């Protein structure tokens, strides 16, 4: 069981918005910044969001992050077929002295 | 941007050993940290170990402490994970990733599959 809680799946039709939640506690999300990664099978996970809300250069502005208290969210607006992937949240945990991850959310474009 | 590629995965019997390698595309790794993270297929990621660019700051997850050893050779631009006394529950895809100590803004490799089975 992962330290952070994510829904196992999410789906939407092209053009819709999909939101993925990531729930933690005071020692991880409540104290540190959240990163989001996109992972296609067989490929290297790719950084989508860091510092809760910041997008690296090259990441479309369709992807946005937010954080409130001990929860964070990733929103994908204008959903595209190429967005089909697994999405993982990650954050440092002060109690465990290491990074912790969500179980991953598989996004399907219907 | 640096690219990382893992190698050395494969099938090993319980109690056996494997050495994973993580090669970087550019010299050197720089002033940063390299982490190993693993993922059982269909499950979440789990942090395994980390090491700083100068070889210090080594740390391990409790589940692998005493069995795994992380090291790096900056001259070869390569990081290693020596895995001994392997258990069935060590079966996973192993990723190396470059980040800071707190695993922010990580750059990952595509991973290498380790299967522990008799």
Short mmCIF file of C-alpha atoms in Angstrom, two decimals:
data_model
loop_
_atom_site.label_atom_id
_atom_site.label_comp_id
_atom_site.label_asym_id
_atom_site.label_seq_id
_atom_site.Cartn_x
_atom_site.Cartn_y
_atom_site.Cartn_z
CA UNK A 1 0.00 0.00 0.00
CA UNK A 2 1.39 3.37 -1.06
CA UNK A 3 1.93 6.18 1.45
CA UNK A 4 0.07 8.66 -0.76
CA UNK A 5 -3.45 7.88 -1.95
CA UNK A 6 -4.43 8.30 -5.59
CA UNK A 7 -7.45 6.94 -7.47
CA UNK A 8 -6.44 3.90 -9.48
CA UNK A 9 -8.08 5.17 -12.66
CA UNK A 10 -9.62 8.21 -14.32
CA UNK A 11 -11.09 8.75 -17.76
CA UNK A 12 -12.57 11.32 -20.06
CA UNK A 13 -13.39 12.04 -23.66
CA UNK A 14 -11.17 14.21 -25.87
CA UNK A 15 -11.42 17.85 -24.83
CA UNK A 16 -12.70 17.14 -21.34
CA UNK A 17 -10.94 17.89 -18.07
CA UNK A 18 -9.66 15.14 -15.79
CA UNK A 19 -8.53 15.77 -12.22
CA UNK A 20 -6.36 13.39 -10.19
CA UNK A 21 -6.10 13.70 -6.43
CA UNK A 22 -3.19 12.80 -4.18
CA UNK A 23 -3.80 12.58 -0.45
CA UNK A 24 -1.10 12.46 2.22
CA UNK A 25 -0.47 13.75 5.72
CA UNK A 26 1.30 16.46 7.69
CA UNK A 27 4.75 14.90 7.35
CA UNK A 28 4.69 14.74 3.56
CA UNK A 29 2.29 16.87 1.52
CA UNK A 30 1.55 19.09 4.51
CA UNK A 31 5.22 20.04 4.85
CA UNK A 32 6.84 19.70 1.43
CA UNK A 33 6.34 20.40 -2.25
CA UNK A 34 4.66 17.94 -4.59
CA UNK A 35 5.92 16.64 -7.93
CA UNK A 36 3.82 14.94 -10.60
CA UNK A 37 5.18 12.49 -13.19
CA UNK A 38 3.69 11.06 -16.36
CA UNK A 39 4.69 7.47 -17.12
CA UNK A 40 4.15 5.64 -20.39
CA UNK A 41 4.86 1.87 -20.37
CA UNK A 42 8.48 1.09 -21.09
CA UNK A 43 9.50 4.76 -21.03
CA UNK A 44 11.16 6.96 -18.46
CA UNK A 45 8.73 8.80 -16.18
CA UNK A 46 8.53 12.46 -17.19
CA UNK A 47 8.28 15.43 -14.85
CA UNK A 48 5.03 17.33 -15.36
CA UNK A 49 4.73 19.51 -12.26
CA UNK A 50 7.20 20.48 -9.53
CA UNK A 51 6.96 22.79 -6.53
CA UNK A 52 3.21 22.02 -6.40
CA UNK A 53 2.24 24.19 -9.35
CA UNK A 54 5.23 24.80 -11.65
CA UNK A 55 5.54 23.34 -15.13
CA UNK A 56 8.97 22.63 -16.61
CA UNK A 57 9.58 24.15 -20.03
CA UNK A 58 8.02 22.04 -22.74
CA UNK A 59 5.11 20.78 -20.66
CA UNK A 60 1.81 22.00 -22.15
CA UNK A 61 -0.22 24.43 -20.06
CA UNK A 62 -3.07 21.90 -20.23
CA UNK A 63 -1.40 20.36 -17.21
CA UNK A 64 -1.78 22.19 -13.91
CA UNK A 65 -1.10 21.38 -10.28
CA UNK A 66 -2.52 22.58 -6.99
CA UNK A 67 -2.09 21.86 -3.31
CA UNK A 68 -4.16 22.51 -0.21
CA UNK A 69 -3.23 21.26 3.23
CA UNK A 70 -2.36 17.58 2.99
CA UNK A 71 -3.77 17.02 -0.50
CA UNK A 72 -2.66 17.87 -4.02
CA UNK A 73 -4.26 17.61 -7.43
CA UNK A 74 -3.24 17.36 -11.06
CA UNK A 75 -5.65 18.65 -13.67
CA UNK A 76 -5.49 17.83 -17.35
CA UNK A 77 -7.66 20.12 -19.44
CA UNK A 78 -8.45 19.67 -23.11
CA UNK A 79 -7.73 15.93 -22.78
CA UNK A 80 -5.89 14.41 -25.76
CA UNK A 81 -5.31 10.79 -26.77
CA UNK A 82 -1.59 11.22 -26.12
CA UNK A 83 -2.39 11.89 -22.46
CA UNK A 84 -3.20 8.21 -21.92
CA UNK A 85 -0.61 7.22 -19.32
CA UNK A 86 -0.02 6.55 -15.65
CA UNK A 87 0.34 9.60 -13.41
CA UNK A 88 2.24 9.52 -10.11
CA UNK A 89 2.51 12.07 -7.31
CA UNK A 90 5.71 12.21 -5.26
CA UNK A 91 6.78 14.20 -2.22
CA UNK A 92 9.42 14.11 0.52
CA UNK A 93 8.33 12.63 3.84
CA UNK A 94 9.96 14.14 6.92
CA UNK A 95 9.06 11.19 9.15
CA UNK A 96 10.33 8.51 6.78
CA UNK A 97 13.35 10.58 5.66
CA UNK A 98 12.72 9.65 2.06
CA UNK A 99 10.42 10.39 -0.88
CA UNK A 100 7.01 8.74 -0.97
CA UNK A 101 4.74 8.11 -3.92
CA UNK A 102 1.12 7.56 -4.77
CA UNK A 103 -0.06 4.28 -6.23
CA UNK A 104 -0.44 5.86 -9.66
CA UNK A 105 -3.54 6.78 -11.65
CA UNK A 106 -4.16 5.31 -15.07
CA UNK A 107 -5.81 7.88 -17.33
CA UNK A 108 -7.85 6.56 -20.23
CA UNK A 109 -9.10 8.72 -23.08
CA UNK A 110 -12.43 7.30 -24.19
CA UNK B 1 19.34 17.45 -20.39
CA UNK B 2 21.04 14.42 -18.89
CA UNK B 3 19.64 11.05 -19.91
CA UNK B 4 19.90 7.96 -17.76
CA UNK B 5 19.82 4.32 -18.86
CA UNK B 6 19.64 1.36 -16.50
CA UNK B 7 20.97 -2.11 -17.25
CA UNK B 8 21.76 -5.37 -15.49
CA UNK B 9 18.27 -6.59 -14.75
CA UNK B 10 17.22 -10.17 -15.33
CA UNK B 11 16.02 -13.40 -13.76
CA UNK B 12 17.69 -14.54 -10.55
CA UNK B 13 16.88 -17.19 -7.96
CA UNK B 14 15.97 -16.28 -4.39
CA UNK B 15 19.14 -15.69 -2.41
CA UNK B 16 21.03 -14.69 -5.52
CA UNK B 17 22.74 -11.44 -6.51
CA UNK B 18 22.57 -8.88 -9.29
CA UNK B 19 24.34 -5.63 -10.01
CA UNK B 20 22.37 -2.89 -11.71
CA UNK B 21 24.07 -0.06 -13.56
CA UNK B 22 22.81 3.43 -14.36
CA UNK B 23 24.73 5.23 -17.10
CA UNK B 24 24.42 8.97 -17.68
CA UNK B 25 24.65 10.62 -21.09
CA UNK B 26 26.71 13.60 -20.02
CA UNK B 27 29.76 14.24 -17.88
CA UNK B 28 29.64 14.56 -15.00
CA UNK B 29 26.59 13.87 -12.86
CA UNK B 30 27.16 17.23 -11.32
CA UNK B 31 26.33 18.42 -7.84
CA UNK B 32 23.25 16.36 -7.32
CA UNK B 33 21.92 13.11 -6.00
CA UNK B 34 21.08 9.85 -7.69
CA UNK B 35 18.26 7.71 -6.38
CA UNK B 36 17.04 4.21 -7.08
CA UNK B 37 13.28 3.68 -7.10
CA UNK B 38 11.43 0.45 -7.84
CA UNK B 39 7.95 -0.39 -9.01
CA UNK B 40 6.19 -3.72 -8.86
CA UNK B 41 4.20 -3.86 -12.12
CA UNK B 42 0.75 -2.40 -11.52
CA UNK B 43 1.73 -0.95 -8.15
CA UNK B 44 3.14 2.35 -6.92
CA UNK B 45 6.73 3.49 -6.90
CA UNK B 46 8.89 2.84 -3.82
CA UNK B 47 12.15 4.61 -3.01
CA UNK B 48 15.12 2.26 -2.53
CA UNK B 49 18.33 4.21 -2.05
CA UNK B 50 20.21 7.47 -2.72
CA UNK B 51 23.78 8.75 -2.98
CA UNK B 52 25.26 12.24 -3.35
CA UNK B 53 27.53 13.28 -6.19
CA UNK B 54 30.65 12.98 -4.02
CA UNK B 55 29.69 9.48 -2.89
CA UNK B 56 28.47 10.55 0.53
CA UNK B 57 24.94 10.81 1.89
CA UNK B 58 24.15 7.16 1.26
CA UNK B 59 20.78 5.99 2.56
CA UNK B 60 18.57 2.93 2.09
CA UNK B 61 14.97 1.96 2.60
CA UNK B 62 14.54 -0.39 5.58
CA UNK B 63 13.39 -3.16 3.24
CA UNK B 64 16.78 -3.37 1.51
CA UNK B 65 19.17 -2.19 4.24
CA UNK B 66 22.01 -4.65 4.73
CA UNK B 67 21.34 -6.38 1.40
CA UNK B 68 21.74 -3.62 -1.21
CA UNK B 69 24.74 -1.35 -1.74
CA UNK B 70 24.70 1.84 -3.80
CA UNK B 71 27.88 3.30 -5.28
CA UNK B 72 28.97 5.58 -8.09
CA UNK B 73 31.95 5.98 -10.40
CA UNK B 74 31.96 9.56 -11.65
CA UNK B 75 34.90 8.84 -13.94
CA UNK B 76 32.71 6.36 -15.78
CA UNK B 77 29.56 8.41 -15.29
CA UNK B 78 27.89 5.34 -13.89
CA UNK B 79 25.94 4.52 -10.76
CA UNK B 80 25.56 1.00 -9.36
CA UNK B 81 23.14 -0.91 -7.16
CA UNK B 82 24.60 -4.16 -5.85
CA UNK B 83 21.74 -6.42 -4.74
CA UNK B 84 22.44 -9.46 -2.58
CA UNK B 85 20.26 -12.02 -0.78
CA UNK B 86 17.48 -11.26 -3.22
CA UNK B 87 13.92 -12.11 -2.24
CA UNK B 88 10.81 -12.76 -4.31
CA UNK B 89 9.42 -9.45 -3.07
CA UNK B 90 12.36 -7.62 -4.67
CA UNK B 91 10.85 -8.38 -8.07
CA UNK B 92 10.19 -5.02 -9.72
CA UNK B 93 11.26 -2.56 -12.39
CA UNK B 94 14.19 -0.59 -11.00
CA UNK B 95 14.64 3.05 -12.05
CA UNK B 96 17.54 5.39 -11.42
CA UNK B 97 16.75 9.09 -11.19
CA UNK B 98 18.76 12.27 -10.81
CA UNK B 99 17.31 14.85 -8.43
CA UNK B 100 18.15 16.76 -5.29
CA UNK B 101 18.21 15.05 -1.89
CA UNK B 102 14.46 15.51 -1.56
CA UNK B 103 13.71 13.92 -4.93
CA UNK B 104 12.45 17.16 -6.48
CA UNK B 105 12.34 17.60 -10.26
CA UNK B 106 13.67 14.11 -10.90
CA UNK B 107 15.01 13.01 -14.29
CA UNK B 108 14.44 9.27 -14.67
CA UNK B 109 15.72 6.40 -16.76
CA UNK B 110 13.34 3.90 -18.43
CA UNK B 111 14.07 1.20 -15.87
CA UNK B 112 15.31 -2.38 -15.86
CA UNK B 113 13.26 -5.40 -14.79
CA UNK B 114 14.49 -7.63 -11.99
CA UNK B 115 12.67 -10.91 -11.51
CA UNK B 116 13.42 -13.05 -8.46
CA UNK B 117 11.97 -16.51 -8.93
CA UNK B 118 12.89 -20.16 -8.59
#
